[in-house]
Amino acid sequence: MEWYSIDTWIVVIAALAAGACALLGNFLVLRKMSMMGDAISHAVLPGLAIAFIVTGARASLSMFIGAAIAGVLTAVFTQWISRFGKVDEGASMGIVFTTLFALGLLLIVQGADHVDLDPSCVLYGAIELTPLDVVWRPTLFGLSIEVPRTALVLAGVTLFNAVFVVAFFKELRISSFDAELATTMGIDSKLMHYLLMTLVAVTTVACFESVGSIIVIAMLIVPAATAHLLTDRLWLMVVLSVLIAIGSAALGHMSALTVPAWFGFADTSTSGMMAVMAGLIFSTVMLFAPKYGVLQRFVKRTQAVK
Amino acid sequence: MQIEETAIACKSPPLTIRDLTVAYHRKPVIWDIDLSIPEGKLVSIVGPNGAGKSTLIKACLDLIPRTSGEINIYGQSYKKMRNRVGYVPQRETVDWDFPVSALDVVAMGTYGKLGWFRRVSKRSKALSMEALERVGLADYAHRQISQLSGGQQQRTFLARALVQDADIYFMDEPFAAVDAATERAIVELLKELQKRGKTVLVVHHDLATVPQYFDWTVLLNMRVVAAGPTDEVFTQENLRRTYGGKLTLLTQAANEVVQSR
Amino acid sequence: MPELSDIWNVLILRDYNTRLVVICTILLGCACGLMGGFLLLRKRSLMGDTLSHATLPGVGLSFMLLVALGGDGKSLPILLAGAGITGVIGCAAVLFIREQTRIKDDAAMGIVLSVFFGAGVAILGVIQKMPEGSAAGLESFIYGKTASMVMSDFHILVFITVCVITCSLLLFKEFRLLCFDENFAAVLGWPVKFLDILLLTFITAVTVAGLQAVGLILIIAFLITPAAAARFWTNQLDRMLMLSALIGAASGWIGASLSAFFPRLPAGAVIVLVAALFFVLSMLIGTERGVMIRSLRQSQLEKRMGRQHLLRALYEIMEGGRVTEELNIRTVPFRQIRGRRTWSDRQLRDYIRRAYNEGLVEAPNKVDSILLTETGLVEAKQVTRNHRLWEMYLIEYADVATSRVDRDADMVEHILGDKMVTRLENKLQAYRIAGSLVPQSPHPIDPGD
């Protein structure tokens, strides 16, 4: 495996994206809204497409805003349909995101003349190319460092999410634990829901512009679920989930470079391998976790039988 | 002016309900409820399954919409008086795998008064610990909630209500499926709350213990059958009118009341 | 713009090129609608989402296998078989995680979905850099390429969908009970686990079949939307499934036809949008659970209740707490009615206006009091009697009463039967003889002054 500074940047960017997602993912998992990450990351497509068609350029700010709006609308529509139409929440989520996704596809194909947008870049991202877009060259200890734009953006998003989670820790905890109780105590759990969804949408958009929606979906859910198997402390769960996310980012890129080579192939997509690595970490934890692992449970059960 | 209003609010009873009707689809769940609960009473809400006991409590807390009627807490709407209201939900509604310890759950009782952004202080933590001690769970403070027994979980919820320091409490079946020790602990706690001048409304199932635990009783079967001091209201006739004639248990319970007088 | 005759030709499938595509999408919509109905009722709609994402690594792996064996990797049956295998593994993984750990349903689906899809993307990434394989065809599994379907693809699709439709109709009774009451089915001795797996297998089969036609993301819509739309129209499972299949087929037909006569309309996307349109319409105007019918019912309920409250209040005020056989109609001041209940002035005025229009009350001196008319009196008597009978019933039969109370019924007899009502009336009569109008009210009746 040959490692260049570009690889370091890829890992840094992937880790930042993964960390930003994992922070919020804890509360999605605890609220039993995990699939919302999946829904939002598919549903932002029309937002991107409309921003492209209106501005006629790959201006990242308009794209960002368009996608974020589409993401928040997904949450709002899902809520509406399940409330006014009395449809199961999962089903209403599915309807909303597939419809928005179809709309996005249609818009992209229709506007293909003046828009250069490939839907697959939304899925996979282009993390391998992100380090090339350098915007800042500070000098540290005599070393000049070339900081890519994406790294700065994602660092900002991660920081913002971290501040959000810390500042609203108590509100997030109580409204996720028991929304009715939170409401009777004057903490508006609906407001918390929409705040969280807005942040998920913004994070999703910020991340998959560079790393693709697979990482977003995987990193929202898998690290948080893994951490949930390891601890009974909420703050520890949040910390662990971020560590697991960073770990799968690093492992993911390394394995993207090395694993295909074992079988005599060239390298493969980092985003895909990050998701796979997160899945491997999850499976390991699921089997061997000290308290809630499958093996431990099995041992306990057989002991109980004896 | 401000002072006058507060004075009036203090004088009005903790809970007055006028004309309350809650209906799902076409069927009324509770209808024409008129109720006034005096200050400082332990009130049981008793009635058969499907009589609308939980619905009544939830309507009081604005958790479900009402079809008609008016509910006042200390003479004002619930929204204004939220800080003075405590709620102990039914145990089944909770996700027990949630990563919180018993102490965390109790500390949630202080959230309402904290306001946004403020963190749980050392003092509130100590207060929560004290409340856990009071319900006999000090040793379990750092256990994750799924590792507590049913009774212990219920006591945790009650400790939270203690910490909340409300003036009127609504409790949805705190005695459901708990062990004898927990039942005793809960009763002691209720008496303690009453001593501090609080008003407590409890949805209750076990008729036999009503006269023993509660000094006020609301008999409910879609509409209020009777409401008042337990020894006046808890008569065989009223129970028959609440539950229908078939329960032989009722006779026993009513007899106990007669004996205890 | 296409000519009218062109549209006609497409719609009746005369045009050979579109015939294949349209028939495919109709069959697919039909099968997906049917299976989606079962999924919806089992509250597993998003399982389709997980399933379809989990097919991607299967497609990639079987492609690599084919290439390794020396082929060009374009054999559709083998690709679909691979997709089906990883799809089933994905479903099994969800069930395993849910049952063996503390992780909940939604997170389990999310984990499997993202990890499997990630693996699929990684495998496609490898394939793209393989010298032998042009992975161009594989991309179509994500977004769908309806137009590129050929005769052999068509055969496979028809075979799978027809099989699934037939089998699920044969097993209709079993699946219905599975959806309705799993435990009861188990008690009856049915192989619930097996049925569950069979259902998932059928769903996998239609998902895989639809991959090429509409793509793995839009097939999710096919599994969810028609079923959810059908639910607004009926409460009966068989009708719902029929309707769901119909809506699925119609969306497939209309969507595929539309994309056939407009250039650059991707069929998959159009089909999904058509289905979404069906959903929105059903949600608004559905005759059983639609938004409009439900809000109409709600406002009717409120109006009827207001009317009954008004009439009863008037009657009871005139009664004045005394037992009399004949009531003298007299004017009742607003103030007094207002005091009876917690209605706002506006509400009360509204109810009175409506009662006035119905000829139930009149306002002789216009300003501050009203008078029951003869018809009004009859109505008021009826309403008050109903109310008291129900109250009596609740008291006498409290142990069985609550589930049967429908205070809104115009005639108590309709629900309780004549015999019961006679019995209740006798009871009421007994109270009257004892000198009170109604079984004693727990709260003193507020005279309203």
CSV table of N, CA and C in Angstrom, one decimal, chain C residues 65-114:
chain,number,residue,atom,x,y,z
C,65,LEU,N,-18.4,-13.2,-10.7
C,65,LEU,CA,-18.4,-14.7,-10.9
C,65,LEU,C,-18.5,-15.1,-12.3
C,66,LEU,N,-19.4,-14.4,-13.0
C,66,LEU,CA,-19.6,-14.7,-14.4
C,66,LEU,C,-18.3,-14.4,-15.2
C,67,VAL,N,-17.7,-13.3,-14.9
C,67,VAL,CA,-16.5,-12.9,-15.6
C,67,VAL,C,-15.4,-13.9,-15.3
C,68,ALA,N,-15.3,-14.3,-14.0
C,68,ALA,CA,-14.2,-15.2,-13.6
C,68,ALA,C,-14.4,-16.5,-14.4
C,69,LEU,N,-15.6,-16.9,-14.7
C,69,LEU,CA,-15.9,-18.1,-15.4
C,69,LEU,C,-15.8,-18.0,-16.9
C,70,GLY,N,-15.4,-16.8,-17.3
C,70,GLY,CA,-15.1,-16.6,-18.7
C,70,GLY,C,-16.3,-16.0,-19.5
C,71,GLY,N,-17.4,-15.6,-18.9
C,71,GLY,CA,-18.4,-15.0,-19.7
C,71,GLY,C,-18.3,-13.5,-19.7
C,72,ASP,N,-19.3,-12.8,-20.3
C,72,ASP,CA,-19.2,-11.4,-20.3
C,72,ASP,C,-20.0,-10.7,-19.2
C,73,GLY,N,-20.6,-11.6,-18.4
C,73,GLY,CA,-21.3,-11.0,-17.2
C,73,GLY,C,-22.6,-10.4,-17.5
C,74,LYS,N,-23.2,-10.8,-18.6
C,74,LYS,CA,-24.5,-10.1,-19.0
C,74,LYS,C,-25.7,-11.0,-18.9
C,75,SER,N,-25.5,-12.1,-18.2
C,75,SER,CA,-26.6,-13.1,-18.1
C,75,SER,C,-27.6,-12.6,-17.0
C,76,LEU,N,-28.8,-12.1,-17.5
C,76,LEU,CA,-29.7,-11.5,-16.5
C,76,LEU,C,-30.2,-12.5,-15.4
C,77,PRO,N,-30.6,-13.8,-15.8
C,77,PRO,CA,-31.1,-14.6,-14.7
C,77,PRO,C,-30.1,-14.8,-13.6
C,78,ILE,N,-28.8,-14.9,-13.9
C,78,ILE,CA,-27.8,-15.2,-12.9
C,78,ILE,C,-27.6,-13.9,-12.1
C,79,LEU,N,-27.6,-12.8,-12.7
C,79,LEU,CA,-27.5,-11.5,-12.0
C,79,LEU,C,-28.6,-11.4,-11.0
C,80,LEU,N,-29.8,-11.7,-11.5
C,80,LEU,CA,-31.0,-11.6,-10.6
C,80,LEU,C,-31.0,-12.6,-9.5
C,81,ALA,N,-30.5,-13.8,-9.8
C,81,ALA,CA,-30.4,-14.8,-8.7
C,81,ALA,C,-29.4,-14.3,-7.6
C,82,GLY,N,-28.3,-13.7,-8.1
C,82,GLY,CA,-27.4,-13.2,-7.1
C,82,GLY,C,-28.1,-12.1,-6.2
C,83,ALA,N,-28.8,-11.2,-6.9
C,83,ALA,CA,-29.5,-10.2,-6.2
C,83,ALA,C,-30.5,-10.8,-5.2
C,84,GLY,N,-31.2,-11.8,-5.6
C,84,GLY,CA,-32.1,-12.4,-4.7
C,84,GLY,C,-31.5,-13.0,-3.5
C,85,ILE,N,-30.3,-13.6,-3.7
C,85,ILE,CA,-29.6,-14.3,-2.6
C,85,ILE,C,-29.2,-13.2,-1.6
C,86,THR,N,-28.5,-12.2,-2.0
C,86,THR,CA,-28.1,-11.2,-1.0
C,86,THR,C,-29.3,-10.5,-0.4
C,87,GLY,N,-30.3,-10.3,-1.2
C,87,GLY,CA,-31.5,-9.7,-0.6
C,87,GLY,C,-32.1,-10.5,0.5
C,88,VAL,N,-32.2,-11.8,0.3
C,88,VAL,CA,-32.7,-12.7,1.4
C,88,VAL,C,-31.7,-12.6,2.6
C,89,ILE,N,-30.4,-12.7,2.3
C,89,ILE,CA,-29.4,-12.6,3.4
C,89,ILE,C,-29.7,-11.3,4.2
C,90,GLY,N,-29.9,-10.2,3.5
C,90,GLY,CA,-30.1,-8.9,4.1
C,90,GLY,C,-31.3,-9.0,5.1
C,91,CYS,N,-32.4,-9.6,4.6
C,91,CYS,CA,-33.6,-9.7,5.4
C,91,CYS,C,-33.4,-10.5,6.6
C,92,ALA,N,-32.7,-11.6,6.4
C,92,ALA,CA,-32.4,-12.5,7.5
C,92,ALA,C,-31.5,-11.8,8.5
C,93,ALA,N,-30.6,-10.9,8.1
C,93,ALA,CA,-29.7,-10.2,9.0
C,93,ALA,C,-30.6,-9.2,9.8
C,94,VAL,N,-31.5,-8.6,9.2
C,94,VAL,CA,-32.4,-7.7,9.9
C,94,VAL,C,-33.1,-8.4,11.0
C,95,LEU,N,-33.7,-9.6,10.7
C,95,LEU,CA,-34.5,-10.3,11.7
C,95,LEU,C,-33.6,-10.8,12.8
C,96,PHE,N,-32.3,-11.2,12.4
C,96,PHE,CA,-31.4,-11.7,13.4
C,96,PHE,C,-31.0,-10.6,14.4
C,97,ILE,N,-30.7,-9.4,13.9
C,97,ILE,CA,-30.3,-8.3,14.7
C,97,ILE,C,-31.4,-7.9,15.6
C,98,ARG,N,-32.6,-7.9,15.1
C,98,ARG,CA,-33.8,-7.4,15.9
C,98,ARG,C,-34.1,-8.4,17.0
C,99,GLU,N,-33.9,-9.7,16.7
C,99,GLU,CA,-34.3,-10.6,17.7
C,99,GLU,C,-33.2,-10.9,18.7
C,100,GLN,N,-32.0,-10.8,18.3
C,100,GLN,CA,-30.9,-11.2,19.2
C,100,GLN,C,-30.2,-10.1,20.0
C,101,THR,N,-30.5,-8.9,19.6
C,101,THR,CA,-29.8,-7.8,20.3
C,101,THR,C,-30.9,-6.8,20.8
C,102,ARG,N,-30.4,-5.7,21.5
C,102,ARG,CA,-31.3,-4.7,21.9
C,102,ARG,C,-31.6,-3.7,20.8
C,103,ILE,N,-31.0,-3.8,19.7
C,103,ILE,CA,-31.2,-2.9,18.6
C,103,ILE,C,-32.6,-3.0,18.1
C,104,LYS,N,-33.2,-1.9,17.8
C,104,LYS,CA,-34.6,-1.9,17.4
C,104,LYS,C,-34.7,-2.1,15.9
C,105,ASP,N,-36.0,-2.4,15.5
C,105,ASP,CA,-36.3,-2.6,14.1
C,105,ASP,C,-35.7,-1.7,13.1
C,106,ASP,N,-36.0,-0.4,13.3
C,106,ASP,CA,-35.6,0.7,12.4
C,106,ASP,C,-34.1,0.7,12.2
C,107,ALA,N,-33.3,0.6,13.3
C,107,ALA,CA,-31.9,0.7,13.2
C,107,ALA,C,-31.3,-0.5,12.5
C,108,ALA,N,-31.9,-1.7,12.8
C,108,ALA,CA,-31.5,-2.9,12.2
C,108,ALA,C,-31.6,-2.8,10.7
C,109,MET,N,-32.8,-2.2,10.2
C,109,MET,CA,-32.9,-2.1,8.8
C,109,MET,C,-31.9,-1.1,8.2
C,110,GLY,N,-31.7,0.0,8.9
C,110,GLY,CA,-30.7,1.0,8.5
C,110,GLY,C,-29.3,0.4,8.4
C,111,ILE,N,-29.0,-0.4,9.3
C,111,ILE,CA,-27.6,-0.9,9.3
C,111,ILE,C,-27.4,-1.8,8.1
C,112,VAL,N,-28.4,-2.8,7.9
C,112,VAL,CA,-28.3,-3.7,6.8
C,112,VAL,C,-28.3,-3.0,5.5
C,113,LEU,N,-29.2,-2.0,5.4
C,113,LEU,CA,-29.3,-1.3,4.2
C,113,LEU,C,-28.0,-0.6,3.8
C,114,SER,N,-27.4,0.1,4.7
C,114,SER,CA,-26.3,0.9,4.4
C,114,SER,C,-25.0,0.1,4.2
